XYZ file of C-alpha atoms in Angstrom:
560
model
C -15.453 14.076 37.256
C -19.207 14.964 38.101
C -20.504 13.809 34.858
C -18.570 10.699 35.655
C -20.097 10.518 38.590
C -23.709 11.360 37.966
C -23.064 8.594 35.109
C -22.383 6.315 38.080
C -25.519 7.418 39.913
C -28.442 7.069 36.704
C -27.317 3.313 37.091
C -27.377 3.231 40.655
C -30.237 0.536 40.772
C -28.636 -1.686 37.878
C -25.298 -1.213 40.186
C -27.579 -2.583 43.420
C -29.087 -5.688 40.932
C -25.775 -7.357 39.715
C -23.746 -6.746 43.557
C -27.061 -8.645 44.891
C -26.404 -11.588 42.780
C -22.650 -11.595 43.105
C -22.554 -11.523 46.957
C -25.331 -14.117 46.234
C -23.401 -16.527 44.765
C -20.028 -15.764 46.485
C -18.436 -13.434 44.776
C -18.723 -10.511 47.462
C -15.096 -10.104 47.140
C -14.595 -9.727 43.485
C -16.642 -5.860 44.167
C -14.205 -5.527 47.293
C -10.730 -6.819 44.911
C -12.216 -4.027 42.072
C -12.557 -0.728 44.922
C -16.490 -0.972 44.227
C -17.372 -2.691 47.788
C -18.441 1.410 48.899
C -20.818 1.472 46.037
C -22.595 -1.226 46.837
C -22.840 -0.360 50.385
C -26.447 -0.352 50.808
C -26.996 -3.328 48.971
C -24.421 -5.191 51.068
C -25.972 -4.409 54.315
C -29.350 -5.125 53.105
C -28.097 -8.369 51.823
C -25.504 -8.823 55.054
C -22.472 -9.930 52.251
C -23.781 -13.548 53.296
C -24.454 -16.505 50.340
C -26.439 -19.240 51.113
C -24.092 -22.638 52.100
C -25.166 -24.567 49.115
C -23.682 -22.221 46.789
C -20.656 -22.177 47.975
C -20.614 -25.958 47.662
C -20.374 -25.523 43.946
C -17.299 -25.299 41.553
C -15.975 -21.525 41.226
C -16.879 -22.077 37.620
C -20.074 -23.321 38.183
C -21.383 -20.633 40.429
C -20.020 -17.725 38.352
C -22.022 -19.045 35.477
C -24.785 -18.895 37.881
C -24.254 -15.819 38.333
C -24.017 -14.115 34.875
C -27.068 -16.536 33.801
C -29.003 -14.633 37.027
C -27.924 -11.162 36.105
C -29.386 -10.850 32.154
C -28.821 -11.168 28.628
C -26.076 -8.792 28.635
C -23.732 -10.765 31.157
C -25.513 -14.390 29.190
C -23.502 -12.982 26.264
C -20.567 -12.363 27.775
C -20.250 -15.731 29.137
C -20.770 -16.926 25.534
C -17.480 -14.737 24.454
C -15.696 -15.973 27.452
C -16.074 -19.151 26.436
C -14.193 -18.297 23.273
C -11.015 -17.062 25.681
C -9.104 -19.872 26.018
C -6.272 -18.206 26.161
C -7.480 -16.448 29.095
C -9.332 -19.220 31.049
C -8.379 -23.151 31.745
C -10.848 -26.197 30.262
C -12.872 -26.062 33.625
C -13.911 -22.197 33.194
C -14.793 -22.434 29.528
C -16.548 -25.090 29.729
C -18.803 -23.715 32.042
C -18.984 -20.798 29.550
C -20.130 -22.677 27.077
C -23.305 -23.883 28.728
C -24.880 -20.630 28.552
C -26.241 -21.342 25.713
C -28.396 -18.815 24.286
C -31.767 -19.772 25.410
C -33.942 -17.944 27.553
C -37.897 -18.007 28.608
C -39.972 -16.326 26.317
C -41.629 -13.305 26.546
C -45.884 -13.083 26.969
C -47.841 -12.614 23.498
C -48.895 -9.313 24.906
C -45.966 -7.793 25.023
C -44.624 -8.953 21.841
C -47.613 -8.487 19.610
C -47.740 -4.774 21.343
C -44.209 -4.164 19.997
C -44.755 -5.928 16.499
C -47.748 -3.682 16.036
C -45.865 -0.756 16.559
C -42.967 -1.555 13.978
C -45.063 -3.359 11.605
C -48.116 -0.590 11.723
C -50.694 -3.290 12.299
C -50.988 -6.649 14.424
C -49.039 -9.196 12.939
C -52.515 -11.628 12.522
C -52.678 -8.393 9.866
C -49.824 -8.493 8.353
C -49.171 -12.054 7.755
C -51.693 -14.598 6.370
C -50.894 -17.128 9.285
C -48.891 -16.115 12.651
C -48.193 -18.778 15.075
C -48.189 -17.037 18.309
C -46.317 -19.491 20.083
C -42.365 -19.005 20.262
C -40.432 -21.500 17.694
C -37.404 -20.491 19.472
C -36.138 -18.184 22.382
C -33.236 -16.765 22.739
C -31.683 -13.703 25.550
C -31.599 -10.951 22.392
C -34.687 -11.984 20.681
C -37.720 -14.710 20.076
C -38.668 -16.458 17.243
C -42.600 -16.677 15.553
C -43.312 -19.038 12.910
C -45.491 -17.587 9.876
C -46.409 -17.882 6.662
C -46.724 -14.597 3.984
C -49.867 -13.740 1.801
C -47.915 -15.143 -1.454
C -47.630 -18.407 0.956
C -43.769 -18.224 2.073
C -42.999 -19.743 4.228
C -40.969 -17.408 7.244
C -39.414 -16.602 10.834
C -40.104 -13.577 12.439
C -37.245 -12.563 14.881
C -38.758 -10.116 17.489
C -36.281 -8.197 19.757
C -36.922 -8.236 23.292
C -39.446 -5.226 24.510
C -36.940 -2.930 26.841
C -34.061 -4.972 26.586
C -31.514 -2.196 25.001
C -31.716 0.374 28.176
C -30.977 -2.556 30.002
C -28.188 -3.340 28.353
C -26.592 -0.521 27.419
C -26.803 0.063 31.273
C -24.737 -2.724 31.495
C -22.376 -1.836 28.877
C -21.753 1.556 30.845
C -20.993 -0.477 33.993
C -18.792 -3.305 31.992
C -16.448 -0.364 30.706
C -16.011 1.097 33.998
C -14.983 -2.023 35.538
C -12.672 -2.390 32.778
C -10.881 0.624 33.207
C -10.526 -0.410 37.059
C -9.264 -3.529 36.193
C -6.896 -1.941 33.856
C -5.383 0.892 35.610
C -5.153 -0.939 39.216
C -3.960 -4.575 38.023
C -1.308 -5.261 36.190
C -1.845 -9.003 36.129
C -4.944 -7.954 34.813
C -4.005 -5.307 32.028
C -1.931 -7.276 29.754
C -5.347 -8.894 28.773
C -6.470 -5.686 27.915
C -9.851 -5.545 29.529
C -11.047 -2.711 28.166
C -10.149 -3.858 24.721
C -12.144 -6.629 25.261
C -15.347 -4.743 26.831
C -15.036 -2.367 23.488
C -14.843 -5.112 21.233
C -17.997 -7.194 22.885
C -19.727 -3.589 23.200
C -19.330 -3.700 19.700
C -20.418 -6.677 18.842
C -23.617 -6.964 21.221
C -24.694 -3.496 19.852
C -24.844 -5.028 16.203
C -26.926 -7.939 17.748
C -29.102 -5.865 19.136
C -30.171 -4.426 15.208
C -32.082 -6.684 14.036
C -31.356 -5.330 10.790
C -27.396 -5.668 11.178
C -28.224 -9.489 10.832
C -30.421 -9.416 7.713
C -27.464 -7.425 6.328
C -25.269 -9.577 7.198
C -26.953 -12.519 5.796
C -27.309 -10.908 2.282
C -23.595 -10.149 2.377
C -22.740 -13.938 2.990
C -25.692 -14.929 0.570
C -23.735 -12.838 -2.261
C -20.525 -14.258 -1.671
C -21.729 -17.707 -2.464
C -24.523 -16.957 -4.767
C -22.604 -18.901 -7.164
C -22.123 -22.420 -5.217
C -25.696 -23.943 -5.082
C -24.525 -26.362 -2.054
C -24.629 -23.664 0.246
C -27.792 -21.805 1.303
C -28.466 -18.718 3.114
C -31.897 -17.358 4.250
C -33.940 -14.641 1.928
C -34.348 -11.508 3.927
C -37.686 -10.064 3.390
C -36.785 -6.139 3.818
C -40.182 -4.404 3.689
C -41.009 -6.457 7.232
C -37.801 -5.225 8.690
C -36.973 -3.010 11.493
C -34.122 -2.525 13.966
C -36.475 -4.474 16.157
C -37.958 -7.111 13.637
C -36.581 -9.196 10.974
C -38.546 -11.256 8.840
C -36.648 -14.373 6.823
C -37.144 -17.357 4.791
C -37.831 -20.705 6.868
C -35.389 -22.857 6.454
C -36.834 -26.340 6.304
C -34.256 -28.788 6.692
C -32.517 -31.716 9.175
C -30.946 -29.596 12.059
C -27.117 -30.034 12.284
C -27.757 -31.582 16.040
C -29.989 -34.387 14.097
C -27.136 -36.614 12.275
C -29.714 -39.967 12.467
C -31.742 -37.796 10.504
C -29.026 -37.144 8.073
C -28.675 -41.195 7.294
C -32.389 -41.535 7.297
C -32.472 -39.077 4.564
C -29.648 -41.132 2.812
C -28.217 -38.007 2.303
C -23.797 -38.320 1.648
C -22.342 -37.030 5.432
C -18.894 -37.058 3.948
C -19.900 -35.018 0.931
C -21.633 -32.525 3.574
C -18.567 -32.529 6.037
C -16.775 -31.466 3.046
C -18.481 -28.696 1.282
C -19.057 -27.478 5.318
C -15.351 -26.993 5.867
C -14.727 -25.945 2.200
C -17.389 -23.043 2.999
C -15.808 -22.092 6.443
C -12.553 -21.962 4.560
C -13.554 -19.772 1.723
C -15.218 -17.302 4.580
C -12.480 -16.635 6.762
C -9.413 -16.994 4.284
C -10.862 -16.112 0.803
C -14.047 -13.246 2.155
C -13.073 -12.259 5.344
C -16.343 -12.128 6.471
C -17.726 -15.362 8.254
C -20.346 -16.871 10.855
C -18.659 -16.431 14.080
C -21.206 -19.144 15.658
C -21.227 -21.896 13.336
C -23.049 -24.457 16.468
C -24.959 -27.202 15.668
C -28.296 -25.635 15.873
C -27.247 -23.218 13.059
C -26.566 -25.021 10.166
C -29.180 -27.296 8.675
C -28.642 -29.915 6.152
C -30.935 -30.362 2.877
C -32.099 -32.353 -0.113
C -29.363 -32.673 -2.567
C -26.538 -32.682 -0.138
C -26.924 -29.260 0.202
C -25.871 -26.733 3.842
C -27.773 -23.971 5.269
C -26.341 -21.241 7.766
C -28.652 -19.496 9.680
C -28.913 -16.671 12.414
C -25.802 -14.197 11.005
C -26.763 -12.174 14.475
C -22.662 -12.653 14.976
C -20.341 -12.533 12.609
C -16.223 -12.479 12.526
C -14.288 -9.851 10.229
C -10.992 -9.955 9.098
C -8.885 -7.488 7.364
C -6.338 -8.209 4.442
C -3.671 -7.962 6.590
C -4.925 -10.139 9.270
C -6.083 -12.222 6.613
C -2.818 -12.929 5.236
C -1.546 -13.701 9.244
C -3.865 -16.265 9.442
C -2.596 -17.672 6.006
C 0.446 -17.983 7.553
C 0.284 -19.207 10.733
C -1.934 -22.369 9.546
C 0.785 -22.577 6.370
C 3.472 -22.857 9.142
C 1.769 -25.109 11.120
C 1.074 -27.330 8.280
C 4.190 -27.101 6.747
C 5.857 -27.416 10.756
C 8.108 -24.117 11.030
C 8.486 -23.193 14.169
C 10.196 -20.158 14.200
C 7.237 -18.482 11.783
C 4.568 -20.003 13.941
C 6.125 -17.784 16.956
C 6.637 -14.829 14.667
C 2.844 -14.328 14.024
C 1.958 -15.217 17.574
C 4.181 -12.930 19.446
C 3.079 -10.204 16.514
C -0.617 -11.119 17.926
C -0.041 -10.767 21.863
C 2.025 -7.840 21.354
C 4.108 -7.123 24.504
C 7.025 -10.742 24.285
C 7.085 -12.780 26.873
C 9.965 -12.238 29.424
C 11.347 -15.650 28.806
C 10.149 -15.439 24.459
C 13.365 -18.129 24.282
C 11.295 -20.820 26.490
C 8.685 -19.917 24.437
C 9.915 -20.586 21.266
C 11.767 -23.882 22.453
C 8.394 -25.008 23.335
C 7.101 -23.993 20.287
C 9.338 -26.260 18.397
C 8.599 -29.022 20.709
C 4.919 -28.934 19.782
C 5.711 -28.642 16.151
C 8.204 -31.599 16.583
C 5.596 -33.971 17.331
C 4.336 -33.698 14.636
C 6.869 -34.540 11.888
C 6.339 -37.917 10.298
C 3.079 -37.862 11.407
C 0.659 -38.182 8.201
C -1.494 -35.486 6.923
C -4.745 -37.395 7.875
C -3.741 -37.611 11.169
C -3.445 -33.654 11.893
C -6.034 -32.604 13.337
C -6.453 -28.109 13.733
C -8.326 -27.805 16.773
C -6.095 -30.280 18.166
C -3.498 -27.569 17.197
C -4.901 -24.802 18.105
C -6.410 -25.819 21.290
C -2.785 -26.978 22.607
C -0.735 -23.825 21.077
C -3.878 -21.236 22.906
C -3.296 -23.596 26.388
C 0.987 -23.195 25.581
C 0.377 -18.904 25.416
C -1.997 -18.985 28.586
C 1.069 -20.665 30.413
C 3.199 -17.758 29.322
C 0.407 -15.209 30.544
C 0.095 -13.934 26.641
C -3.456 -13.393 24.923
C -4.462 -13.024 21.689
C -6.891 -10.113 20.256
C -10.226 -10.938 20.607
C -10.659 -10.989 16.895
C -8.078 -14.041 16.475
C -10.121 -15.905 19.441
C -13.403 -15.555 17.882
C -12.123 -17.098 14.798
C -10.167 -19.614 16.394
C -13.407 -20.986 18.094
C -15.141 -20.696 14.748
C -13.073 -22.860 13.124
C -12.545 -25.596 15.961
C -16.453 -25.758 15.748
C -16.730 -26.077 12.477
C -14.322 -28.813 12.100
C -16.344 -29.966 15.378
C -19.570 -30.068 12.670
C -17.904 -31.622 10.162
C -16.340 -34.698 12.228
C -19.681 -35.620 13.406
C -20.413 -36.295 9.712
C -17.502 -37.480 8.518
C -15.495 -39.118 11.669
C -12.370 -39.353 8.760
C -12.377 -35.782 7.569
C -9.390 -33.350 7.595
C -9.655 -29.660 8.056
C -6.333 -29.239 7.323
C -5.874 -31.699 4.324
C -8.771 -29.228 2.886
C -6.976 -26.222 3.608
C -3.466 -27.127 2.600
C -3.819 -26.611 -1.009
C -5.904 -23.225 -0.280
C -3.192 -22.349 2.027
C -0.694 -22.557 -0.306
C -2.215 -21.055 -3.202
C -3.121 -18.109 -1.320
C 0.790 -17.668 0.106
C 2.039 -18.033 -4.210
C -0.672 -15.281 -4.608
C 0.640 -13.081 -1.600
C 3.880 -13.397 -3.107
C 3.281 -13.295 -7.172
C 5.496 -11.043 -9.052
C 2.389 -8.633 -9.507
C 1.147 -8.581 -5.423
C 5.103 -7.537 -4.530
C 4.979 -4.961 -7.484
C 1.581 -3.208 -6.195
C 2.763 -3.687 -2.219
C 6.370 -2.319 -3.503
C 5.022 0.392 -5.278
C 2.812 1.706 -2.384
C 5.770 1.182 -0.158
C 7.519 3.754 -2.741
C 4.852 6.003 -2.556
C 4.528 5.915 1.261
C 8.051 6.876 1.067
C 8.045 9.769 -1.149
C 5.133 11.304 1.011
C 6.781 10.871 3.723
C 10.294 12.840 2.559
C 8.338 15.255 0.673
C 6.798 16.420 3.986
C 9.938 15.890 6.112
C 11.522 19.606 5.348
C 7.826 21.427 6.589
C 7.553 18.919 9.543
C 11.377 20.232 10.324
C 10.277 23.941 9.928
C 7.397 23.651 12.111
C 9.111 22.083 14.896
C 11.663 24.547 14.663
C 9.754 27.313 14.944
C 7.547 26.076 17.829
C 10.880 24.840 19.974
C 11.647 28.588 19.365
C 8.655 30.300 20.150
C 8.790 28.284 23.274
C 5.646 26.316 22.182
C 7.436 22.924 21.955
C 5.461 21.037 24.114
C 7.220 17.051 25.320
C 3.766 14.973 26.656
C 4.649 12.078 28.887
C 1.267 10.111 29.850
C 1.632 8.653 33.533
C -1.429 6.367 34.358
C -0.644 6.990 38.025
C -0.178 10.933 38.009
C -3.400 10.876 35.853
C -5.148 8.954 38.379
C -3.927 11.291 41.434
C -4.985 14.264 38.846
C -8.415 12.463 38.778
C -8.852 12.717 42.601
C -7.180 15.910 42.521
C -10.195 16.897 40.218
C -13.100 15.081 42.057
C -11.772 16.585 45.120
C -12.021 20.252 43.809
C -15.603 19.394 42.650
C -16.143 18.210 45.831
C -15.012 21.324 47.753
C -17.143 23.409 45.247
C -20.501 21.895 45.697
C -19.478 21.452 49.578
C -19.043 25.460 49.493
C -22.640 26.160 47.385
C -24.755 24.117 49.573
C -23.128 25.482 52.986
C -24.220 29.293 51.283
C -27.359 28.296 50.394
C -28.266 26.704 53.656
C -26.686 30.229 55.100
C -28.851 32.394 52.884
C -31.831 30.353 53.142
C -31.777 30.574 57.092
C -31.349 34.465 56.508
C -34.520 34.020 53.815
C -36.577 32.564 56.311
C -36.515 35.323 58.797
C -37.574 38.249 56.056
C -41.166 38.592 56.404
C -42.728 39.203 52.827
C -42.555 37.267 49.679
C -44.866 34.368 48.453
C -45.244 31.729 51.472
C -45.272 27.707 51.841
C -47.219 25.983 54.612
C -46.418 29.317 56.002
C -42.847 29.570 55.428
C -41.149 31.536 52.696
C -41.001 29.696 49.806
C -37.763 30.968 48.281
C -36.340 29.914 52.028
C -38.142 26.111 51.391
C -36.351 26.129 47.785
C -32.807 26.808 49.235
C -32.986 24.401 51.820
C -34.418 21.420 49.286
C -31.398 22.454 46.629
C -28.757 22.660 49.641
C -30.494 18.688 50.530
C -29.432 17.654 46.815
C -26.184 19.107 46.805
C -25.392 17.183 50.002
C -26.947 13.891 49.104
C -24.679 13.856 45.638
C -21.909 14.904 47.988
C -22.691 11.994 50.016
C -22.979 9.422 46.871
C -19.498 11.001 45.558
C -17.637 10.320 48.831
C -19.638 6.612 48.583
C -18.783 5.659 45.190
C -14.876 6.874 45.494
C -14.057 4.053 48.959
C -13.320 7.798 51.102
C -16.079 6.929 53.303
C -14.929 3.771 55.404
């Protein structure tokens, strides 16, 4: 526990930042509710656990948003993925969320042509035939620079933030261990599995943060539809590009948040809407690999009814398996069965429901409404939004995963009705839906599945007689060991441990102060200011020992 600890401590000042604007903005007892109120101790009373009255006038919403807007990029983005848990949050909360957009001021000049010098080996005025030093864009990961190449591309140069990643990987740190609070002291709390969340946006931020994650991301998209010319994806130029650069084609088209432009340009919106939500389709159901923030200001539309994605920063993934869920949840929702619509849910939120009966009653209901209804009038973020709001009633989430592409594909279809006010997500899926639930369940598919099932098997009886044997003979060499894992004895184990630590140092700094007071009366030996110094040395190292002794006793609420 005193790595854990000293962890704790090298973040101390980040710690003191974020309480100061949570007290702020009225949130004081959120630290107090999560056992951190001791850390923040000397913040609190330097801050007197007071928020200004016109704060607390605002919406709970409004002034947490506030908050994690105040308190960096890290907590910006997290609001962004928190706007994606609807299953977690009501309409108010997320869409709050969703006005952290990701904007942000951006940085000086100086600092940013000291950093591109440094990754590109020369200033960028050198390295480029034009450089517009003002931002084109700014977001809280990175800023965008306009230039132009000596072979007269046209390109963007994405510039990470100078000293953003200790930052946030401070943050990170702190996000975890608040997770595992949450998790192992609520049980409201841990059936939305905090800390699987926190890993999963850990992940994700951490492949923002590479600059080069994106350009490889883009190239992976860009190959998966180099054969459909309607859809475009940005040329990554790779000797410009560093974890903290990337350099890409400009994309020189009508921004999707522009659609007067579109009929100006007499380009065909319905053809657009269409190959849109045909692309989105083919990415999540077909690749498994798609743009997780498909907003306006990322796509751009083009001569020759053509669509361009841009800024691959994040990015959803879906395995085969999950795949094939997906398939058939939107097949039974199209095709209105009920009991398969609850099947792949409950298989998503894991632990049932205590009353999984109501749930699939209501289930049905929703389904119900929507027989006789025509094809055209379906509408899947209708769906979705109302089955997600039906699951947050029953206090069941969904993997993070599943969110993500949820919101990906209610703002996509989002896009596409603002071109097309008549078009159908799911009339455009339902013959992909179905031909990909004939090919899960061709003669050839249940052959290879069948087969590995048969092989699975045999492995697993081959090796049955030597798993036998070695369980035998460790029951009877008394070795046979039965591990039960209590969160609450491993928690009193933990302050067991930090206790014993606790009683060690306490014993090494009450010798040292002992033998440095006997030090200091031995004449001889090198001197400070006149005392001895080995005397001086004990006492400073006794001073540490106490003052992390101190900062231990803060951190764990034992000091009231």
């Amino acid at each position: 526990m005193l790595w854990e600890t000293l962890g704790t401590a090298r973040d101390i000042g980040r710690l003191n930042e974020l309480a100061s604007v949570l007290i702020r903005y009225g949130f004081g007892d959120v630290l107090r509710r999560l056992g951190l109120a001791n850390v923040f101790n000397v913040a609190g009373k330097a801050l007197h656990w007071k928020h200004a009255a016109e704060i607390t006038q605002l919406e709970s919403p409004v002034r947490f948003c506030h908050a994690l807007a105040e308190m960096g990029p890290t907590f910006i983005k997290l609001g962004q993925i928190l706007a994606t848990r609807s299953d977690l949050f009501p309409p108010e909360w997320t869409a709050e969320f969703e006005k952290l957009q990701n904007h942000a001021p951006p940085v000086s000049f100086e600092l940013i042509c000291k950093q591109l010098q440094e990754d590109l080996g020369c200033s960028p005025q050198q390295a480029f035939a034009e450089f517009n030093p003002t931002p084109f864009a700014a977001a809280s990961i990175a800023q965008v620079h306009r230039a132009r190449l000596h072979d007269g591309a046209e390109v963007i140069i994405k510039v990470r933030r100078p000293g953003i990643r200790p930052v946030m990987e401070a943050d990170l740190r702190l996000l975890a261990r608040i997770a595992e609070v949450m998790e192992s002291e609520s049980p409201t709390l841990r059936r939305f599995r905090p800390r699987e969340v926190v890993r999963q946006f850990t992940h994700s931020l951490r492949r923002e943060l590479d600059l080069l994650a994106e350009c490889r991301n883009a190239e992976r998209v860009a190959n998966n539809f180099k054969s459909n010319p309607n859809i475009v994806i940005p040329k990554v130029y790779w000797s410009w590009c560093s974890e903290r650069v990337n350099v890409q084609q400009f994309i020189d088209g009508i921004s999707g948040r522009n659609i007067a432009a579109v009929e100006q340009a007499g380009l065909d919106r319905k053809l657009l809407a269409k190959y849109g939500g045909q692309a989105a389709l083919k990415m999540i159901l077909i690749d498994g690999f798609y743009h997780a923030d498909p907003h306006q200001g990322n796509i751009f539309y083009l001569p020759e009814n053509r669509i361009a994605f841009i800024d691959f920063g994040m990015v959803g993934r879906l395995s085969f398996e999950r795949r094939h869920q997906v398939v058939q949840l939107l097949h039974s929702m199209v095709e209105l069965d009920a009991s398969r619509v609850v099947d792949v849910l409950l298989t998503w939120a894991g632990d049932p429901p205590l009353n999984s009966e109501n749930l699939t009653f209501e289930v049905e209901e929703f389904v119900d409404k929507y027989h006789g209804v025509s094809l055209k009038s379906f509408h899947l973020s209708m769906m979705l939004t109302e089955l997600i709001s039906l699951l947050r009633e029953y206090g069941l989430s969904l993997p993070p995963d599943i969110i993500i592409l949820i919101k990906a594909l209610i703002a996509l279809e989002g896009v596409a009705l603002q071109l097309d006010p008549d078009f159908n997500m799911v009339s455009e899926a339902k013959p992909l839906l179905h031909q990909l639930m004939l090919q899960r369940y061709a003669p050839d598919a249940l052959a290879k599945r069948g087969w590995q099932a048969i092989v699975d098997t045999g492995e697993l009886l081959s090796g049955l007689p030597q798993d036998l044997q070695q369980l035998l003979r460790s029951a009877r060499s008394g070795r046979f060991q039965l591990h039960i894992d209590v969160t609450r004895l491993k928690a009193f184990g933990n302050q067991l441990d930090r206790a014993a630590s606790r009683v060690a140092i306490g014993n090494v700094v009450a010798a040292m102060i002992i033998g440095s007071s006997i030090v200091m009366t031995v004449d001889g030996g090198p001197t400070l200011f006149g005392l001895p110094l080995f005397g001086i040395l004990g006492f400073l190292s006794a001073a540490v020992g106490g003052i992390w002794l101190l900062f231990s006793i803060w951190s764990s609420g034992r000091w009231k």
